[in-house]
């Protein structure tokens, strides 16, 4: 196609995003931040809503103010004049004109960098930006990442200068080939909504490290596997002072492994014992507080440290009425406190995507077990190869981020996905991938019920350790008696956790237990549900839907008003509904 000449060539470009694919980063580029001294780039950045994606389409990131002949160009942008946006934040919550904005947002800031040593390497690390992120430094693309809930790292050693111009374009749009796809029952917050850091290392950077109790060794062995990029051969040192461990680890081809005899005090919700662990190699050091425990499935039962456990849980979205998908330490601590102390729970299903890394860190400390999940939710493009790569990469990033977290006991590869051959291949491959990365956790998913023959039936279960079942008999399906028939018709060979069960109620809305949306209806619903669930021998846990009401774009009747109201607590995170006490008393007595 020849260009009319007097227009900017980019206005005719239809594949303007393609060149940036070359800068894609994923789990292999991810740098662990545990215990590192990092420099924060959080703060107020210039921001522009850019629905036509001109940062890319028009190569605005080059900031070319003059043409080849040195004439000033009439550029359409002027970054330093733009209003500021808080990083981290969800732009939906920062500006009312951006509440439903789901396209591209351009973030711009400067930063100064002075090398501390000749062999210094430097990285930009993002804890989370939704959904696709393009990173530009000093007029050049340096990184691109897909996935709205997992961290990513971009090495900028060769692109960084003393004075730097950093531009981050975040595409928050929905797409049927993304993970999740365009239809979700949770609000689509977007932006750079988690921390941004500069990381400095020497010539060698520890890229991944995994420390854990070795399963099936009578709790007597711990193992370390790690990878480093830089010095390929050498000696690393693993230290666990409280266990008297200071051990050299041989490194070959950038990898090191060791298994050691040790008898650590075991981590559990009742005794969340953590140990200071440090790994150093060729000038790089990572540190973490790590709990040692054994979580496994034997037959139809779930064991923690050799004892059978019933997973008394609840579901939780990362959703706050003021902060959107952002959260705070205080908010996390309060949620875990309510679950432990008031609900008598020991387990939280973090639905339906990786929550902030802070959640599992605090769960380790406070003692609660976690189900963590990637957003392979509903109608994913299961026959699309790049969709699978995206899903597997998000799972890989989640596992690398949290595999040293004792509280995380289950990796979930998805939720409520219609059964097709493509879905079976896609999700069983994800389950196999999770098993290949980590033999210290169970792999689960919210599976399917054969509603015609009224029994639990999902071929995906063959690839899983734990079968999750979401059921709403008595709510979406008004016939509550169907639950009993389904349970009596089923004979699963693995433990089942009821990963969702719930009914909507508006806090403060009262009436008879026959009236939808009343607290009394939800209370009676829970009373019938816990009686049925509690009497089924193959159900080894339940995480009802959901602890707090949460924002959802489709929920617009006069009781919901933009929120999914199945919470046991209102979106104010304070007002409990009557059903809360029903579940709490069930858990208080349930062994
Ligand atoms: C589904 C789904 C949830 C959803 C819930 C509901 O089971 O997994 O994400 O919010 O039902 O309808 O409330």
Coordinates of C-alpha atoms and ligand atoms in Angstrom, one line a residue:
X1 CA 0.0 0.0 0.0
X2 CA 1.6 3.4 -1.0
X3 CA 1.2 6.1 1.5
X4 CA -0.5 9.4 0.5
X5 CA 2.8 10.9 1.7
X6 CA 1.5 13.9 3.6
X7 CA 0.0 11.8 6.4
X8 CA 1.7 10.0 9.2
X9 CA 2.3 6.5 7.9
X10 CA 1.1 5.0 11.2
X11 CA -2.6 5.9 10.6
X12 CA -2.7 3.1 8.0
X13 CA -1.0 0.5 10.1
X14 CA -3.2 -2.4 11.3
X15 CA -0.5 -4.6 12.9
X16 CA 1.2 -1.8 14.9
X17 CA 1.4 -4.0 18.0
X18 CA 3.3 -6.8 16.3
X19 CA 6.9 -5.4 16.6
X20 CA 6.6 -5.3 20.4
X21 CA 6.1 -9.1 20.6
X22 CA 9.9 -9.4 20.3
X23 CA 10.2 -7.8 23.8
X24 CA 7.9 -10.3 25.5
X25 CA 8.9 -11.3 29.1
X26 CA 7.5 -14.1 31.2
X27 CA 8.3 -16.6 33.9
X28 CA 11.9 -17.2 32.7
X29 CA 12.7 -13.5 33.0
X30 CA 11.1 -13.1 36.4
X31 CA 13.5 -12.2 39.2
X32 CA 12.6 -13.1 42.8
X33 CA 12.5 -10.1 45.0
X34 CA 12.5 -11.9 48.3
X35 CA 14.7 -10.0 50.8
X36 CA 16.3 -7.9 48.1
X37 CA 17.1 -4.2 48.7
X38 CA 15.0 -2.6 46.0
X39 CA 14.3 1.0 45.0
X40 CA 10.7 1.9 44.5
X41 CA 9.3 3.8 41.5
X42 CA 5.9 4.1 43.1
X43 CA 4.4 7.6 43.2
X44 CA 2.6 10.1 40.9
X45 CA 3.3 9.4 37.2
X46 CA 2.0 11.5 34.3
X47 CA -0.9 9.7 32.8
X48 CA -3.0 9.8 29.6
X49 CA -6.0 7.7 28.6
X50 CA -5.0 6.5 25.1
X51 CA -7.9 4.6 23.6
X52 CA -6.5 4.5 20.1
X53 CA -3.2 3.1 21.5
X54 CA -1.2 5.9 19.8
X55 CA 1.7 5.3 22.2
X56 CA 2.3 2.3 19.9
X57 CA 0.5 3.2 16.7
X58 CA 2.2 6.6 16.5
X59 CA 5.5 5.6 18.1
X60 CA 4.9 8.4 20.6
X61 CA 7.4 6.6 23.0
X62 CA 10.2 7.9 20.7
X63 CA 9.2 11.5 21.5
X64 CA 10.6 12.6 18.2
X65 CA 10.0 16.4 18.3
X66 CA 11.8 17.1 15.0
X67 CA 11.9 15.5 11.5
X68 CA 15.0 14.4 9.6
X69 CA 15.3 18.0 8.3
X70 CA 15.3 19.4 11.9
X71 CA 11.8 20.9 11.5
X72 CA 9.6 20.8 14.6
X73 CA 6.8 18.2 14.2
X74 CA 3.2 19.1 15.3
X75 CA 3.1 16.2 17.8
X76 CA -0.3 15.4 19.4
X77 CA 1.2 14.6 22.8
X78 CA 2.9 16.5 25.5
X79 CA 3.6 14.0 28.3
X80 CA 5.0 16.4 30.9
X81 CA 1.8 18.4 30.9
X82 CA -0.4 15.5 31.7
X83 CA -2.2 15.1 35.0
X84 CA -0.7 12.6 37.4
X85 CA -1.9 9.1 38.4
X86 CA -0.9 7.3 41.5
X87 CA 1.2 4.2 41.0
X88 CA 0.1 1.7 42.2
X89 CA -3.6 2.2 41.7
X90 CA -6.5 1.1 39.6
X91 CA -7.3 4.0 37.3
X92 CA -11.0 3.0 37.6
X93 CA -11.0 4.1 41.2
X94 CA -8.7 7.2 40.8
X95 CA -10.8 9.1 38.3
X96 CA -14.6 8.8 37.9
X97 CA -14.2 9.5 34.2
X98 CA -12.1 6.3 34.0
X99 CA -14.5 4.1 36.1
X100 CA -15.5 1.9 33.1
X101 CA -12.4 2.7 31.0
X102 CA -10.9 -0.6 29.6
X103 CA -8.5 0.5 26.9
X104 CA -4.9 1.7 27.0
X105 CA -3.4 4.0 29.7
X106 CA 0.0 5.6 29.2
X107 CA 2.2 6.2 32.3
X108 CA 5.2 8.4 32.1
X109 CA 7.9 9.3 34.6
X110 CA 11.7 10.1 34.8
X111 CA 14.2 8.6 37.0
X112 CA 17.9 9.1 37.6
X113 CA 20.3 6.1 37.9
X114 CA 24.0 6.0 38.7
X115 CA 25.8 2.7 38.5
X116 CA 27.2 1.4 41.9
X117 CA 29.7 -1.0 40.2
X118 CA 31.1 -1.7 36.8
X119 CA 29.4 -5.1 36.4
X120 CA 26.1 -3.9 37.8
X121 CA 22.9 -5.2 36.2
X122 CA 19.6 -3.4 36.6
X123 CA 16.0 -4.5 36.2
X124 CA 12.6 -3.0 36.3
X125 CA 10.2 -5.2 38.3
X126 CA 6.4 -4.9 38.1
X127 CA 4.3 -6.7 40.7
X128 CA 1.2 -6.5 38.6
X129 CA -0.4 -4.5 35.8
X130 CA -3.6 -5.4 34.0
X131 CA -3.7 -6.7 31.3
X132 CA -1.0 -6.2 28.6
X133 CA 2.0 -4.0 29.5
X134 CA 4.4 -2.4 27.1
X135 CA 7.6 -0.9 28.7
X136 CA 9.7 1.8 26.9
X137 CA 12.9 3.3 28.2
X138 CA 14.6 6.3 26.7
X139 CA 12.7 6.0 23.5
X140 CA 13.1 2.3 23.0
X141 CA 10.8 -0.7 23.7
X142 CA 12.4 -2.9 26.4
X143 CA 9.6 -5.2 27.5
X144 CA 6.1 -6.5 27.0
X145 CA 4.0 -8.7 29.3
X146 CA 0.6 -10.4 29.2
X147 CA -1.3 -11.3 32.3
X148 CA -3.1 -9.0 34.8
X149 CA -2.2 -10.6 38.1
X150 CA 1.3 -11.9 38.0
X151 CA 4.7 -10.1 38.4
X152 CA 7.2 -9.6 35.7
X153 CA 10.8 -8.3 35.3
X154 CA 12.5 -6.4 32.5
X155 CA 16.3 -6.2 32.4
X156 CA 17.4 -2.7 31.4
X157 CA 21.1 -3.0 31.9
X158 CA 21.9 -2.1 28.3
X159 CA 19.2 0.6 27.9
X160 CA 19.5 2.6 31.1
X161 CA 21.3 6.0 31.3
X162 CA 21.9 8.4 34.1
X163 CA 18.7 10.4 33.2
X164 CA 15.9 8.1 32.2
X165 CA 12.5 8.5 30.6
X166 CA 10.2 5.6 31.5
X167 CA 7.0 5.0 29.6
X168 CA 4.6 2.2 30.5
X169 CA 1.5 1.7 28.3
X170 CA -1.0 -0.6 29.9
X171 CA -3.8 -2.1 27.7
X172 CA -6.7 -3.0 30.0
X173 CA -9.0 -4.2 27.2
X174 CA -11.0 -7.4 27.3
X175 CA -10.4 -10.1 24.6
X176 CA -11.9 -13.5 24.0
X177 CA -8.4 -14.9 23.5
X178 CA -7.0 -13.6 26.8
X179 CA -6.9 -15.2 30.2
X180 CA -9.5 -14.4 31.5
X181 CA -11.6 -13.8 28.5
X182 CA -14.0 -11.0 28.0
X183 CA -16.8 -12.2 30.2
X184 CA -16.1 -12.4 34.0
X185 CA -18.3 -12.0 37.1
X186 CA -15.8 -9.6 38.7
X187 CA -15.0 -6.0 37.9
X188 CA -12.3 -5.4 35.3
X189 CA -10.0 -3.1 37.1
X190 CA -6.9 -1.9 35.1
X191 CA -3.6 0.0 35.3
X192 CA -0.3 -0.4 37.2
X193 CA -2.0 -1.5 40.4
X194 CA 0.9 -3.1 42.2
X195 CA 4.4 -1.9 43.1
X196 CA 7.1 -1.0 40.6
X197 CA 10.8 -1.4 41.6
X198 CA 14.3 -1.0 40.3
X199 CA 16.5 -4.0 41.2
X200 CA 20.3 -3.9 41.1
X201 CA 22.5 -6.9 41.1
X202 CA 26.1 -7.8 40.3
X203 CA 27.0 -9.9 37.2
X204 CA 24.9 -12.8 38.6
X205 CA 21.3 -12.8 39.5
X206 CA 19.4 -15.6 41.3
X207 CA 16.5 -16.2 39.0
X208 CA 14.4 -18.8 40.9
X209 CA 14.7 -20.6 44.2
X210 CA 12.5 -23.3 45.7
X211 CA 12.9 -24.4 49.3
X212 CA 10.6 -27.0 50.9
X213 CA 10.1 -30.0 53.0
X214 CA 10.5 -33.1 50.9
X215 CA 7.2 -35.0 50.8
X216 CA 7.1 -38.7 52.1
X217 CA 10.3 -38.5 54.1
X218 CA 8.7 -38.5 57.6
X219 CA 9.3 -34.7 57.7
X220 CA 13.0 -35.3 57.9
X221 CA 14.4 -33.7 54.7
X222 CA 14.4 -30.3 53.1
X223 CA 15.3 -29.5 49.5
X224 CA 16.6 -26.5 47.6
X225 CA 16.6 -26.1 43.8
X226 CA 17.6 -22.8 42.3
X227 CA 18.7 -21.2 39.0
X228 CA 21.0 -18.3 38.5
X229 CA 22.0 -16.2 35.5
X230 CA 25.6 -15.0 35.3
X231 CA 28.3 -17.2 36.7
X232 CA 27.6 -20.7 35.4
X233 CA 29.9 -22.7 37.6
X234 CA 30.6 -22.0 41.3
X235 CA 29.5 -22.5 44.9
X236 CA 26.4 -21.1 46.5
X237 CA 25.6 -21.1 50.2
X238 CA 22.3 -22.0 51.8
X239 CA 21.7 -20.8 55.4
X240 CA 18.9 -21.7 57.8
X241 CA 20.5 -20.6 61.1
X242 CA 17.7 -21.9 63.4
X243 CA 18.3 -25.3 61.9
X244 CA 22.0 -25.0 62.1
X245 CA 22.3 -25.2 58.3
X246 CA 25.1 -23.4 56.4
X247 CA 25.7 -25.5 53.4
X248 CA 27.7 -25.1 50.2
X249 CA 25.7 -25.9 47.0
X250 CA 27.5 -26.7 43.8
X251 CA 26.4 -24.8 40.8
X252 CA 26.7 -26.3 37.3
X253 CA 25.2 -24.7 34.2
X254 CA 23.7 -22.0 36.4
X255 CA 21.7 -24.5 38.5
X256 CA 22.1 -25.9 42.0
X257 CA 20.2 -28.5 44.0
X258 CA 20.6 -30.0 47.4
X259 CA 18.6 -32.3 49.8
X260 CA 19.5 -32.1 53.5
X261 CA 18.5 -34.0 56.6
X262 CA 16.6 -31.7 58.9
X263 CA 13.7 -31.9 61.3
X264 CA 12.1 -28.5 61.3
X265 CA 9.1 -27.6 63.5
X266 CA 6.3 -28.0 61.1
X267 CA 4.1 -25.2 59.8
X268 CA 0.4 -25.4 60.2
X269 CA -2.5 -22.9 60.7
X270 CA -2.4 -23.7 64.4
X271 CA 1.4 -23.3 64.5
X272 CA 2.6 -21.1 61.6
X273 CA 6.3 -21.6 62.3
X274 CA 8.6 -19.8 59.9
X275 CA 12.4 -20.0 59.5
X276 CA 14.8 -17.4 58.1
X277 CA 16.3 -18.8 55.0
X278 CA 19.1 -17.2 52.9
X279 CA 20.7 -18.2 49.6
X280 CA 23.7 -16.4 48.3
X281 CA 25.7 -16.9 45.1
X282 CA 28.4 -14.9 43.4
X283 CA 27.4 -11.7 45.1
X284 CA 23.6 -12.1 44.8
X285 CA 21.5 -12.9 47.9
X286 CA 17.8 -13.7 48.4
X287 CA 16.2 -14.1 51.8
X288 CA 12.8 -15.3 52.9
X289 CA 10.8 -16.5 56.0
X290 CA 9.8 -20.0 55.0
X291 CA 7.5 -22.6 56.6
X292 CA 8.1 -26.3 56.3
X293 CA 5.0 -28.6 56.0
X294 CA 3.7 -31.6 54.1
X295 CA 0.4 -31.2 52.3
X296 CA -0.9 -34.2 50.4
X297 CA -3.8 -36.3 49.2
X298 CA -4.1 -40.0 50.0
X299 CA -7.2 -41.7 48.5
X300 CA -10.2 -39.6 49.3
X301 CA -8.4 -37.7 52.1
X302 CA -6.4 -34.5 52.6
X303 CA -3.5 -34.6 55.0
X304 CA -1.4 -31.8 56.5
X305 CA 1.7 -33.0 58.3
X306 CA 0.3 -36.5 58.4
X307 CA -3.1 -35.5 59.9
X308 CA -6.4 -35.6 58.1
X309 CA -7.9 -32.2 57.6
X310 CA -11.3 -30.9 56.6
X311 CA -10.7 -27.7 54.6
X312 CA -13.0 -25.2 56.4
X313 CA -12.8 -22.3 54.0
X314 CA -14.3 -19.4 52.3
X315 CA -13.7 -17.7 48.9
X316 CA -12.3 -14.2 48.5
X317 CA -12.0 -11.8 45.6
X318 CA -9.3 -9.1 45.5
X319 CA -11.8 -6.3 45.5
X320 CA -12.2 -3.3 47.8
X321 CA -15.0 -0.8 47.6
X322 CA -12.5 2.1 47.6
X323 CA -9.2 0.6 46.3
X324 CA -10.6 -1.7 43.6
X325 CA -8.0 -4.5 43.0
X326 CA -5.5 -2.8 45.2
X327 CA -5.2 -3.8 48.8
X328 CA -3.3 -3.1 52.0
X329 CA -1.6 -5.2 54.6
X330 CA -4.2 -4.1 57.2
X331 CA -7.0 -5.2 54.9
X332 CA -5.4 -8.7 54.3
X333 CA -4.7 -9.2 58.0
X334 CA -8.3 -8.3 58.9
X335 CA -9.7 -10.7 56.3
X336 CA -7.5 -13.6 57.6
X337 CA -8.4 -12.6 61.2
X338 CA -12.1 -12.8 60.5
X339 CA -11.8 -16.1 58.8
X340 CA -9.6 -17.6 61.5
X341 CA -11.1 -16.1 64.7
X342 CA -14.7 -15.5 63.8
X343 CA -15.5 -18.0 61.1
X344 CA -13.2 -20.7 62.6
X345 CA -11.8 -21.4 59.1
X346 CA -8.4 -22.7 58.2
X347 CA -8.5 -22.1 54.4
X348 CA -9.2 -19.4 51.8
X349 CA -9.8 -19.8 48.1
X350 CA -8.2 -16.8 46.4
X351 CA -10.6 -16.5 43.5
X352 CA -10.1 -16.4 40.5
X353 CA -6.6 -15.1 39.7
X354 CA -3.3 -14.6 41.6
X355 CA -3.8 -12.1 44.5
X356 CA -1.0 -9.8 45.6
X357 CA 2.1 -11.7 46.8
X358 CA 1.6 -10.0 50.2
X359 CA -1.5 -12.2 50.8
X360 CA 0.4 -15.5 51.0
X361 CA 3.3 -13.9 52.9
X362 CA 0.8 -12.8 55.6
X363 CA -1.1 -16.1 55.4
X364 CA 2.3 -17.9 56.1
X365 CA 2.7 -15.7 59.2
X366 CA -0.9 -15.8 60.5
X367 CA -1.5 -19.4 59.7
X368 CA -4.2 -20.1 57.0
X369 CA -4.1 -22.4 54.0
X370 CA -4.6 -21.0 50.5
X371 CA -6.0 -22.2 47.1
X372 CA -4.4 -20.0 44.5
X373 CA -5.8 -19.9 40.9
X374 CA -5.1 -18.6 37.4
X375 CA -8.0 -17.0 35.7
X376 CA -8.8 -19.8 33.2
X377 CA -12.4 -18.9 33.8
X378 CA -15.5 -20.0 31.9
X379 CA -15.2 -19.8 28.1
X380 CA -11.5 -19.5 27.4
X381 CA -10.3 -19.8 23.8
X382 CA -9.2 -23.4 24.5
X383 CA -8.2 -24.1 20.9
X384 CA -5.9 -21.0 20.7
X385 CA -2.2 -21.8 21.0
X386 CA -1.2 -18.3 22.2
X387 CA -4.0 -18.4 24.8
X388 CA -2.5 -21.6 26.1
X389 CA 1.0 -20.1 26.3
X390 CA -0.5 -17.1 28.1
X391 CA -2.2 -19.3 30.7
X392 CA 0.8 -21.5 31.2
X393 CA 3.0 -18.5 31.6
X394 CA 0.7 -17.0 34.2
X395 CA 0.7 -20.3 36.1
X396 CA 4.5 -20.4 35.8
X397 CA 4.8 -16.9 37.2
X398 CA 2.5 -17.6 40.0
X399 CA 4.3 -20.8 41.0
X400 CA 7.7 -19.1 40.9
X401 CA 6.4 -16.2 42.9
X402 CA 4.7 -18.3 45.6
X403 CA 6.3 -21.8 45.7
X404 CA 8.1 -20.9 48.9
X405 CA 4.9 -20.0 50.7
X406 CA 3.8 -22.8 53.2
X407 CA 0.3 -21.4 53.2
X408 CA -0.2 -22.1 49.5
X409 CA -1.4 -25.7 49.3
X410 CA -3.3 -25.9 46.1
X411 CA -2.6 -24.6 42.6
X412 CA -5.9 -24.3 40.6
X413 CA -5.9 -24.4 36.8
X414 CA -9.3 -22.9 36.4
X415 CA -13.0 -22.5 37.1
X416 CA -16.2 -23.8 35.7
X417 CA -15.2 -24.6 32.1
X418 CA -17.5 -26.3 29.7
X419 CA -16.2 -29.7 28.7
X420 CA -14.8 -30.0 25.2
X421 CA -11.8 -31.9 23.8
X422 CA -10.0 -28.6 23.5
X423 CA -10.7 -27.6 27.1
X424 CA -9.6 -31.1 28.3
X425 CA -6.3 -30.8 26.5
X426 CA -5.7 -27.2 27.6
X427 CA -6.5 -27.8 31.3
X428 CA -5.0 -31.2 31.7
X429 CA -1.8 -29.8 30.1
X430 CA -1.9 -27.0 32.7
X431 CA -2.4 -29.5 35.5
X432 CA 0.6 -31.6 34.2
X433 CA 2.7 -28.4 34.0
X434 CA 1.8 -27.5 37.6
X435 CA 2.8 -31.1 38.8
X436 CA 6.1 -30.8 36.8
X437 CA 7.0 -27.6 38.6
X438 CA 6.0 -28.6 42.2
X439 CA 5.4 -32.0 43.9
X440 CA 4.6 -30.4 47.2
X441 CA 1.1 -29.1 46.4
X442 CA -2.1 -30.5 45.2
X443 CA -3.6 -29.4 41.8
X444 CA -7.3 -28.6 41.6
X445 CA -9.9 -26.8 39.6
X446 CA -13.6 -26.1 39.8
X447 CA -15.0 -29.0 37.9
X448 CA -18.3 -30.0 36.4
X449 CA -21.4 -31.9 37.4
X450 CA -23.3 -34.0 35.0
X451 CA -26.7 -32.3 35.5
X452 CA -28.6 -34.8 33.4
X453 CA -27.5 -37.9 35.2
X454 CA -27.1 -35.9 38.5
X455 CA -23.6 -36.9 39.5
X456 CA -20.2 -35.4 39.8
X457 CA -18.5 -36.2 36.5
X458 CA -15.6 -34.4 34.8
X459 CA -12.8 -36.2 32.8
X460 CA -10.5 -33.3 33.9
X461 CA -10.5 -34.8 37.4
X462 CA -8.1 -37.6 36.1
X463 CA -5.4 -34.9 35.9
X464 CA -6.2 -33.4 39.3
X465 CA -5.5 -34.3 42.9
X466 CA -8.5 -32.4 44.3
X467 CA -11.9 -32.1 42.6
X468 CA -13.5 -28.6 43.2
X469 CA -17.3 -28.4 42.7
X470 CA -19.2 -25.2 42.5
X471 CA -22.9 -25.8 43.3
X472 CA -25.8 -23.4 43.7
X473 CA -28.7 -25.8 44.4
X474 CA -31.3 -23.8 46.1
X475 CA -30.2 -20.6 44.4
X476 CA -29.6 -20.7 40.6
X477 CA -31.2 -24.0 40.5
X478 CA -34.2 -23.6 42.9
X479 CA -34.4 -27.4 43.5
X480 CA -32.2 -27.8 46.6
X481 CA -33.1 -31.5 46.8
X482 CA -30.9 -32.1 43.7
X483 CA -27.8 -31.6 45.8
X484 CA -28.6 -34.7 47.8
X485 CA -29.2 -36.7 44.7
X486 CA -26.0 -35.6 43.0
X487 CA -23.9 -36.5 46.2
X488 CA -25.6 -39.8 46.6
X489 CA -25.1 -40.6 42.9
X490 CA -21.4 -39.8 43.0
X491 CA -18.4 -41.9 44.0
X492 CA -15.3 -39.8 43.3
X493 CA -11.9 -41.4 43.8
X494 CA -10.4 -38.2 45.0
X495 CA -11.2 -35.6 47.7
X496 CA -13.9 -33.1 46.7
X497 CA -13.9 -29.6 48.0
X498 CA -17.2 -27.6 47.4
X499 CA -15.3 -24.7 46.0
X500 CA -18.4 -22.5 45.7
X501 CA -21.8 -22.5 47.2
X502 CA -23.8 -19.3 47.9
X503 CA -26.9 -17.2 47.7
X504 CA -27.4 -13.5 47.3
X505 CA -28.6 -11.2 50.2
X506 CA -28.4 -7.5 50.6
X507 CA -27.2 -6.7 54.1
X508 CA -30.0 -5.1 56.1
X509 CA -32.7 -6.5 53.8
X510 CA -35.0 -8.6 55.9
X511 CA -38.1 -10.7 55.2
X512 CA -39.2 -14.3 55.4
X513 CA -36.7 -17.1 54.4
X514 CA -38.9 -17.5 51.3
X515 CA -37.9 -14.1 49.9
X516 CA -34.9 -13.9 47.6
X517 CA -32.2 -11.3 48.5
X518 CA -33.1 -11.3 52.2
X519 CA -30.6 -12.2 54.9
X520 CA -33.2 -14.7 56.2
X521 CA -33.2 -16.5 52.8
X522 CA -29.4 -16.7 52.7
X523 CA -29.4 -17.9 56.4
X524 CA -31.8 -20.7 55.6
X525 CA -29.9 -21.6 52.4
X526 CA -26.7 -22.0 54.4
X527 CA -28.5 -24.0 57.1
X528 CA -29.7 -26.6 54.5
X529 CA -26.3 -26.6 52.7
X530 CA -24.1 -27.2 55.6
X531 CA -26.3 -30.0 56.8
X532 CA -26.1 -31.8 53.4
X533 CA -22.4 -31.1 52.9
X534 CA -21.5 -32.0 56.5
X535 CA -23.0 -35.4 56.0
X536 CA -21.3 -36.4 52.8
X537 CA -18.2 -38.5 53.5
X538 CA -16.3 -37.7 50.3
X539 CA -16.5 -33.9 50.8
X540 CA -13.3 -32.9 52.5
X541 CA -13.7 -29.2 52.4
X542 CA -15.9 -26.3 51.5
X543 CA -15.2 -22.7 50.5
X544 CA -18.5 -20.9 50.2
X545 CA -19.0 -18.0 47.8
X546 CA -17.9 -15.6 49.3
X547 CA -16.6 -13.7 52.3
X548 CA -17.3 -10.1 51.1
X549 CA -19.7 -8.6 48.5
X550 CA -17.7 -7.6 45.5
X551 CA -18.1 -5.3 42.4
X552 CA -19.4 -7.0 39.3
X553 CA -20.4 -5.1 36.1
X554 CA -23.5 -7.3 35.4
X555 CA -25.0 -7.3 38.8
X556 CA -27.7 -4.6 38.5
X557 CA -30.9 -5.3 40.3
X558 CA -32.1 -3.0 43.2
X559 CA -30.5 -5.4 45.8
X560 CA -27.1 -5.7 44.0
X561 CA -26.5 -2.2 42.6
X562 CA -23.3 -3.2 40.8
X563 CA -22.1 -5.7 43.4
X564 CA -22.4 -9.5 43.7
X565 CA -24.2 -9.8 47.0
X566 CA -23.4 -13.4 47.9
X567 CA -20.9 -12.2 50.5
X568 CA -21.4 -13.3 54.2
X569 CA -20.2 -9.7 54.9
X570 CA -21.2 -6.6 53.1
X571 CA -18.8 -4.7 50.8
X572 CA -18.1 -2.4 53.8
X573 CA -16.1 -5.4 55.1
X574 CA -17.8 -4.9 58.5
X575 CA -21.5 -5.7 58.3
X576 CA -22.1 -9.4 58.8
X577 CA -25.2 -11.1 57.4
X578 CA -27.2 -13.7 59.4
X579 CA -25.7 -16.6 57.4
X580 CA -22.2 -15.8 58.7
X581 CA -23.1 -17.3 62.1
X582 CA -24.5 -20.5 60.4
X583 CA -21.2 -21.2 58.7
X584 CA -19.2 -20.2 61.8
X585 CA -21.0 -22.7 64.0
X586 CA -20.7 -25.4 61.4
X587 CA -16.9 -24.9 61.3
X588 CA -16.6 -24.6 65.1
X589 CA -17.8 -28.2 65.5
X590 CA -16.7 -29.7 62.3
X591 CA -13.5 -31.8 62.6
Ligands
LIG1 C1 -19.8 -18.9 39.6 C2 -18.4 -18.3 39.4 C3 -18.2 -17.0 40.3 C4 -19.5 -16.2 40.3 C5 -20.5 -17.0 41.0 C6 -21.9 -16.3 41.1 O1 -19.7 -20.1 40.2 O2 -17.4 -19.2 39.6 O3 -17.1 -16.3 39.8 O4 -19.3 -14.9 40.9 O5 -20.8 -18.2 40.3 O6 -22.6 -16.5 40.2 O7 -22.0 -15.5 42.0

